[in-house]
Short mmCIF file of C-alpha atoms in Angstrom, two decimals:
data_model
loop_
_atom_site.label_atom_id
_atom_site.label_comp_id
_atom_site.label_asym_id
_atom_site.label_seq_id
_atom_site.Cartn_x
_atom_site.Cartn_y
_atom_site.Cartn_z
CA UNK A 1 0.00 0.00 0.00
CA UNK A 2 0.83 3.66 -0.81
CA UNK A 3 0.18 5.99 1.89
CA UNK A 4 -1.54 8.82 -0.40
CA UNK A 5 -0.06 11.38 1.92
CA UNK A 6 3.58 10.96 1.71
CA UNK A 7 3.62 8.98 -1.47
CA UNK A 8 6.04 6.41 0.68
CA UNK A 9 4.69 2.69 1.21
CA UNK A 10 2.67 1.90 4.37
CA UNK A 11 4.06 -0.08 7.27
CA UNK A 12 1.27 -3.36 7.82
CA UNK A 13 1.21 -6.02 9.42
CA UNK A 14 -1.66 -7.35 6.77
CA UNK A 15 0.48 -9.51 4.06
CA UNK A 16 -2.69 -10.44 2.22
CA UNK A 17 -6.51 -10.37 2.32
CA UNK A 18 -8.87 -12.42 0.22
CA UNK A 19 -12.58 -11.25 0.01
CA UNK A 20 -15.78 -13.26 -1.42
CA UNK A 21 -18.12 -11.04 -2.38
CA UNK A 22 -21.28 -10.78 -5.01
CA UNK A 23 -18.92 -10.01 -7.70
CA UNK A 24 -14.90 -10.14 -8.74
CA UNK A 25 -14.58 -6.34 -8.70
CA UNK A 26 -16.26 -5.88 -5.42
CA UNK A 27 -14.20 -8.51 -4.00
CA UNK A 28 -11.08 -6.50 -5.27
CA UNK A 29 -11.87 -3.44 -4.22
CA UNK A 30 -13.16 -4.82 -0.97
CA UNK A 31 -9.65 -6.54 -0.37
CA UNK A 32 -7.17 -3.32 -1.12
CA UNK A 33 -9.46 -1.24 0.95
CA UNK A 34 -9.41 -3.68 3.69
CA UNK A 35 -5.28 -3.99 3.98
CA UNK A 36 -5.53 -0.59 4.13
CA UNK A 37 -8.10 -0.32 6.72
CA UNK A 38 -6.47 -3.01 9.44
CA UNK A 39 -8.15 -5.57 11.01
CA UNK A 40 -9.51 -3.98 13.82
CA UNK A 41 -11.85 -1.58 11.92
CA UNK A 42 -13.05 -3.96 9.24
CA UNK A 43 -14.42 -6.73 11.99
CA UNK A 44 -15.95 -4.00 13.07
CA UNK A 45 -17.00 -3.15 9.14
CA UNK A 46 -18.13 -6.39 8.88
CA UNK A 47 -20.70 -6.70 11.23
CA UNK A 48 -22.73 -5.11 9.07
CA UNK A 49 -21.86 -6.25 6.13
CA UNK A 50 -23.10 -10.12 6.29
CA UNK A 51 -22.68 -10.77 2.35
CA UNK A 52 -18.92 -10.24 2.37
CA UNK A 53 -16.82 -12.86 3.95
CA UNK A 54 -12.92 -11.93 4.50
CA UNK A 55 -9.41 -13.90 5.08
CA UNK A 56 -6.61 -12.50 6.39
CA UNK A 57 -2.56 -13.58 6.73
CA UNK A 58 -0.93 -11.22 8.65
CA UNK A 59 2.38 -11.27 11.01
CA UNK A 60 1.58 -10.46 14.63
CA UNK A 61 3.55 -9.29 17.49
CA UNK A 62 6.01 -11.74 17.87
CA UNK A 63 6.86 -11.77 13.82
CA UNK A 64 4.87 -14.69 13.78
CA UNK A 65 2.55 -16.03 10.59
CA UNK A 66 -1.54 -15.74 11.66
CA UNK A 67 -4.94 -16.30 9.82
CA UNK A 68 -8.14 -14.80 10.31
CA UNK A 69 -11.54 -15.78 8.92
CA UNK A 70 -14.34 -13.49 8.86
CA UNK A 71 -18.00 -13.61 8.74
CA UNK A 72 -17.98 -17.86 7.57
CA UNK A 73 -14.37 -17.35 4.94
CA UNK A 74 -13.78 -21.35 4.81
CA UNK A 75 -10.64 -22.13 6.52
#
């Protein structure tokens, strides 16, 4: 990600999000807005948003590989 601000790439933890969604473009433009967003603040999106189902691999404190599935993502 590109932080629009400084033009300079954006420190994540996120290393990759996969969306299913009603459509291929919504599921792509679901899946670079939600790296961008963190996870935090799209579980919260989410909750309200039953139709899209999200999977995340991210790196957590420790440096350490995780997964997340949200709202039913198979495992």
């Amino acid at each position: 990600m590109i932080n629009t601000k400084t033009g300079y790439p954006t420190k994540t933890n996120i290393l990759s999000v996969s969306v299913i969604a009603p459509d291929c473009m919504m599921a792509d433009a679901y899946a670079t807005a939600f790296q961008a967003m963190g996870i935090d603040k799209v579980t919260w999106f989410l909750n309200s948003h039953p139709e899209l189902k999200a999977y995340f691999i991210y790196e957590d404190e420790d440096k350490i590989l995780q997964t997340l599935s949200l709202n039913g993502f198979p495992e």
